[in-house]
Amino acid sequence: MGVGAFAATPENTLVIELDGASTGIIEIELLPEIAPEHVERIKKLAREGSYDGVVFHRVIDGFMAQTGDVTHGNLEGFIPRYAGSGGSNYEDLPAEFSKEPFLRGVVGMARSSEPDSANSQFFIMFADGEFLNEQYTVFGRVIEGQDVVDGIKKGHAQTGALDDPDYMKRVYVKSDN
């Protein structure tokens, strides 16, 4: 099946309500046909409310915005030096690399240097990043609100770290709302 076979059904649409310097709604079409385990994990964490209040802890202008550290990335009690080092209480996921390219608006899973270490963190591309192709799991793409993504507060030029980040006020699967 090609990408888009399950195109943006409410069950496969993740909605992020962003707050901070940039506010608005981001809708992400989830791609279970190319990353079924990653999509299942993202939906599970969203349905549990795990992403609510989680910051964009690493934001590099012209590259991507990273979020999803459900252990150390909560706005309440946020400590920048720990953000990005945590995940969920679930096992890490095996890589689901595909031929889907990392273009502007694509959403991929963050991981360590170990390919099978994705857990809860993900990133949204500001621009094309072909050097990531087949190195990280693509599980979605922005279908609405790329302008909101583009407005996310940028971090340090090299590290992307920031002290007062934007955050995901609420994250849910569209069919649940």
XYZ file of C-alpha atoms in Angstrom:
177
model
C 0.000 0.000 0.000
C 1.250 3.453 -0.799
C 1.461 6.338 1.597
C -1.894 8.025 1.964
C -3.927 4.818 1.676
C -5.411 5.638 5.098
C -5.369 9.365 4.325
C -6.226 11.521 7.283
C -9.110 9.615 8.777
C -10.042 10.962 12.222
C -8.573 7.764 13.767
C -5.260 8.509 12.045
C -5.088 12.233 12.735
C -3.117 13.543 15.716
C -4.135 17.012 16.911
C -1.695 19.186 18.859
C -2.902 22.369 20.569
C 0.247 24.489 20.810
C 0.786 27.227 23.378
C 3.608 29.638 24.149
C 5.152 32.106 21.692
C 3.330 30.247 18.909
C -0.267 29.217 19.463
C -2.683 27.269 17.339
C -3.618 23.841 16.091
C -1.366 21.372 14.283
C -2.948 18.349 12.602
C -0.737 15.408 11.718
C -1.778 12.623 9.390
C -0.489 9.418 10.965
C 0.919 6.778 8.596
C 0.173 3.305 9.998
C 0.893 1.717 6.625
C 4.613 2.525 6.946
C 5.102 2.689 10.752
C 2.328 0.718 12.489
C 4.073 0.266 15.852
C 5.144 3.918 16.069
C 1.656 5.158 15.174
C 0.156 2.827 17.786
C 2.567 4.186 20.438
C 1.891 7.840 19.590
C -1.869 7.296 19.753
C -1.577 5.367 23.037
C 0.474 8.158 24.679
C -1.895 10.833 23.341
C -4.930 8.928 24.626
C -3.308 8.593 28.061
C -2.702 12.370 28.172
C 1.053 11.775 28.399
C 1.873 14.511 25.863
C -0.302 17.203 27.472
C 1.940 19.968 28.835
C 5.126 18.621 27.199
C 7.548 21.205 25.782
C 9.401 21.486 22.494
C 12.796 21.052 24.162
C 15.034 21.113 21.056
C 14.182 23.519 18.254
C 16.706 24.264 15.520
C 15.807 26.983 13.029
C 15.751 25.669 9.459
C 15.801 22.043 10.662
C 13.209 20.714 13.132
C 11.286 21.042 16.409
C 11.564 18.125 18.865
C 9.159 17.237 21.677
C 7.652 14.243 23.415
C 9.904 13.671 26.422
C 7.089 12.587 28.738
C 9.509 12.011 31.640
C 11.558 15.237 31.698
C 9.763 17.517 29.256
C 6.743 18.689 31.191
C 6.301 22.457 31.352
C 5.526 22.223 35.065
C 8.866 21.819 36.809
C 10.765 22.044 33.499
C 14.548 21.671 33.897
C 16.202 22.263 30.504
C 19.306 20.128 31.136
C 17.207 16.954 31.572
C 14.801 17.539 28.687
C 15.379 15.118 25.854
C 16.824 12.357 28.021
C 13.564 10.611 28.892
C 10.792 8.549 27.387
C 7.667 6.700 28.428
C 7.330 3.668 30.691
C 6.949 1.469 27.617
C 9.654 -0.551 25.871
C 11.634 1.110 23.094
C 10.357 0.468 19.589
C 12.099 -1.397 16.779
C 12.960 0.861 13.839
C 10.395 1.064 11.046
C 12.533 2.789 8.443
C 10.889 3.404 5.072
C 11.478 5.085 1.732
C 9.283 8.013 2.847
C 11.581 11.066 2.613
C 12.101 13.654 5.342
C 10.510 16.680 3.723
C 9.136 19.877 5.263
C 6.231 18.926 7.548
C 7.223 15.282 7.961
C 7.079 13.910 11.508
C 9.698 11.401 12.649
C 10.602 9.558 15.819
C 13.627 10.726 17.756
C 16.061 8.084 18.977
C 19.560 7.635 20.347
C 22.423 6.329 18.203
C 20.801 2.881 18.550
C 18.260 2.444 15.697
C 15.806 0.499 17.893
C 15.622 3.113 20.684
C 12.632 5.292 19.699
C 10.140 5.608 22.542
C 8.017 8.762 22.939
C 9.972 11.687 21.490
C 9.315 12.967 17.989
C 10.214 15.864 15.735
C 8.536 17.946 13.028
C 10.594 19.153 10.078
C 10.837 22.885 9.285
C 12.612 22.070 6.002
C 13.662 19.100 3.906
C 16.276 16.885 5.563
C 17.196 14.135 3.119
C 20.215 13.178 5.261
C 17.688 11.633 7.708
C 16.126 9.378 5.057
C 16.032 5.710 6.051
C 17.847 6.602 9.319
C 14.793 7.582 11.392
C 11.200 6.355 11.377
C 8.679 8.542 9.571
C 5.239 8.137 11.141
C 3.312 11.201 9.999
C 3.120 14.507 8.197
C 1.557 17.871 8.979
C -1.667 18.375 7.039
C -2.782 21.552 8.805
C -0.925 24.159 10.846
C 2.551 24.124 9.314
C 2.494 27.895 9.901
C 1.993 27.146 13.615
C 4.941 24.733 13.497
C 7.063 27.380 11.766
C 6.286 29.817 14.607
C 7.569 27.528 17.381
C 10.144 29.407 19.450
C 13.669 28.568 18.216
C 16.456 27.489 20.503
C 20.236 27.906 20.549
C 21.682 27.819 17.022
C 23.854 24.721 17.634
C 21.993 22.717 20.270
C 18.410 23.880 19.824
C 18.046 24.101 23.628
C 15.864 26.788 25.180
C 14.859 27.869 28.669
C 11.310 29.090 27.985
C 9.931 26.722 25.331
C 6.583 26.455 23.600
C 4.576 23.413 24.623
C 1.815 21.031 23.636
C -1.117 22.165 25.741
C -3.247 19.222 24.628
C -2.632 16.294 22.267
C -5.360 13.937 21.118
C -6.507 11.618 18.354
C -9.131 13.484 16.320
C -11.660 10.620 16.458
C -11.644 10.847 20.275
C -12.703 14.489 20.462
